[in-house]
């Protein structure tokens, strides 16, 4: 037979790949025996593979190091993890084992920083980049960190008024960043990002409000984040050039300025066909910054990144069972899963995100085109196309009497999904948050699995709803 699912994959991609291979018709993910986990815990199942986080961090650091050497770049590189992509303690603490810094987005993030300090996971030297449109409780918490000796906390001004709040509440000299409002991609409904300060206002703002106060606060960082991510296209290079040019102009009147933060946006693998030359992109970023600085005869800046998806995205998978096949007309075959896409992978529904989807078993079955359906009542609770193709193909089911259902995995789902869906809490049609299993190393370096959270209970929802 040459129309099995295995054949389809081999005809379409290079396979096996770094983190996926098949043994006895069962998929292995980073060497994890998914079959054994399903047998032990059942589905639906969220799975975090912790070692991936360190692998990603160290890969990026190494690539920046290579690029710095290649271009004789004299700045330093700072890897920050942006907590908003996954705030869980086991994620942030795993990332912190690899000598990184943090980026925050809201007041409550600072409470996380306090807890990490109490637990001795960080010390007061860590760089904490504070982004976001800040209300008073956020500013107050940032000021408290600064006043208590966290000397590398860098509030990044989202607007001009923000500075006045620090002037009043910070009692020690501190560093500042400015977020430069990026031009949005032509396909976006707006011209300029609502986040940050217009580039043409920044020089004047510096002269009016920052220059002359160097013993109180110093402008150290320009920050940019492009919604569309770090991509090899004209839009990206043009925005990067703009911020480096602004850095050079400012550097001439603001000698303290020494860093550019290029934000997040490193892509991750959403299909087996994903091709992205990370090293090439880093080389180009480093050489672009160097070239522009050299032309303007200013020293190169330190480079900060705030990779969220890249750090944590590839460490997670969602695994579902196909609980029924429904044939609704001559063309549409539905595979019903034992959960909901809307509630467990909200980006599939909200922004049409594609994740890397693969069957866990039945690779030697013939395949067919299907649509995956969630069990909420919502017509939009479905998944019908993959990143590389506008369709979904999965193995055919064996019919009644087959003791193993088809299991389907959505991979690289570790960033933002729990945050957007709301972990716990009330869910559409009260479909519960699935159990969450972690695979990581124990104290002796042995790979073990444990339950982080059981499936959400009816009581927990009814309590929120006021029935208890
Ligand atoms: C300021 C800032 N930095 C970093 C990130 C992380 O982006 P990503 O997860 O694409 O790396 C975001 C995402 O929204 C952001 O707004």
PDB file of C-alpha atoms in Angstrom, residues 11 15 175 230 238 268 297 315 342 416:
ATOM      1  CA  UNK A  11       6.191  12.266   0.040  1.00  0.00           C
ATOM      2  CA  UNK A  15      10.982  12.928   7.829  1.00  0.00           C
ATOM      3  CA  UNK A 175      17.606  53.508  33.658  1.00  0.00           C
ATOM      4  CA  UNK A 230      11.349  38.783  12.597  1.00  0.00           C
ATOM      5  CA  UNK A 238      13.174  48.966   6.811  1.00  0.00           C
ATOM      6  CA  UNK A 268       8.608  28.591  15.468  1.00  0.00           C
ATOM      7  CA  UNK A 297      30.501  56.779  13.594  1.00  0.00           C
ATOM      8  CA  UNK A 315       7.856  22.823  24.537  1.00  0.00           C
ATOM      9  CA  UNK A 342     -11.916  27.336  20.977  1.00  0.00           C
ATOM     10  CA  UNK A 416      -0.145  32.199  24.865  1.00  0.00           C
TER      11      UNK A 416
END
